Tab-separated table of C-alpha atoms in Angstrom:
chain	number	residue	atom	x	y	z
A	1	MET	CA	-0.218	89.634	-60.715
A	2	TYR	CA	1.055	91.026	-64.012
A	3	TRP	CA	-2.512	91.592	-65.190
A	4	ILE	CA	-3.406	93.461	-61.985
A	5	GLN	CA	-0.503	95.823	-62.606
A	6	HIS	CA	-1.396	96.124	-66.287
A	7	ASP	CA	-5.051	96.947	-65.536
A	8	PHE	CA	-4.036	99.441	-62.843
A	9	ALA	CA	-1.740	101.255	-65.259
A	10	LYS	CA	-4.446	101.453	-67.942
A	11	GLN	CA	-7.192	102.814	-65.622
A	12	SER	CA	-6.118	106.408	-66.005
A	13	ASP	CA	-6.727	109.221	-68.417
A	14	LYS	CA	-3.720	111.101	-67.044
A	15	PRO	CA	-0.774	112.000	-69.304
A	16	TYR	CA	1.655	110.112	-67.068
A	17	GLU	CA	2.301	106.458	-66.368
A	18	LYS	CA	1.463	104.893	-63.021
A	19	ASN	CA	2.504	101.549	-61.604
A	20	PHE	CA	3.272	99.761	-58.360
A	21	SER	CA	5.524	97.025	-57.058
A	22	PHE	CA	4.991	94.529	-54.274
A	23	GLY	CA	6.687	91.700	-52.458
A	24	ILE	CA	4.791	88.827	-50.877
A	25	VAL	CA	6.181	86.683	-48.087
A	26	ARG	CA	4.282	83.734	-46.680
A	27	VAL	CA	4.511	83.074	-42.944
A	28	PRO	CA	2.965	79.776	-41.780
A	29	ALA	CA	0.190	80.123	-39.179
A	30	LYS	CA	2.109	78.218	-36.470
A	31	HIS	CA	5.438	79.893	-37.207
A	32	GLY	CA	6.012	81.474	-33.793
A	33	PRO	CA	7.921	84.724	-33.268
A	34	VAL	CA	8.956	86.502	-36.459
A	35	ASP	CA	11.984	88.749	-36.940
A	36	LEU	CA	10.424	91.799	-38.590
A	37	GLU	CA	13.682	92.943	-40.210
A	38	ALA	CA	14.228	89.510	-41.771
A	39	LEU	CA	10.615	89.415	-42.950
A	40	LEU	CA	10.901	92.862	-44.563
A	41	HIS	CA	14.178	91.827	-46.189
A	42	LYS	CA	12.492	88.770	-47.734
A	43	ALA	CA	9.574	90.931	-48.908
A	44	ASP	CA	12.030	93.383	-50.486
A	45	GLN	CA	13.808	90.536	-52.270
A	46	ALA	CA	10.472	89.236	-53.557
A	47	MET	CA	9.511	92.746	-54.711
A	48	TYR	CA	12.736	93.260	-56.647
A	49	GLN	CA	12.381	89.832	-58.258
A	50	GLN	CA	8.829	90.778	-59.258
A	51	LYS	CA	10.084	94.094	-60.665
A	52	ARG	CA	12.660	92.250	-62.788
A	53	MET	CA	10.007	89.865	-64.098
A	54	HIS	CA	7.677	92.794	-64.866
A	55	TYR	CA	10.464	94.631	-66.702
A	56	LEU	CA	11.340	91.538	-68.728
A	57	ALA	CA	7.678	90.986	-69.633
A	58	GLN	CA	7.328	94.595	-70.795
A	59	HIS	CA	10.599	94.446	-72.707
A	60	HIS	CA	9.553	91.180	-74.362
A	61	GLN	CA	6.175	92.692	-75.305
A	62	MET	CA	7.844	95.757	-76.842
A	63	THR	CA	10.288	93.687	-78.896
A	64	ALA	CA	7.459	91.433	-80.117
A	65	GLU	CA	5.492	94.368	-81.551
């Protein structure tokens, strides 16, 4: 997913940076009723974890240059 974000950010000739964040939660097909609030909470947690990993990857890349 890092490369999708990286490519998205580079596909612009605008003078500003663009990016996005996402959180993915897997729900098994035969799961039954789902609590939407709990599902959104898990997706938010996954998104913030992804944001931390993205930040660390960018920071690592900058310090390596």
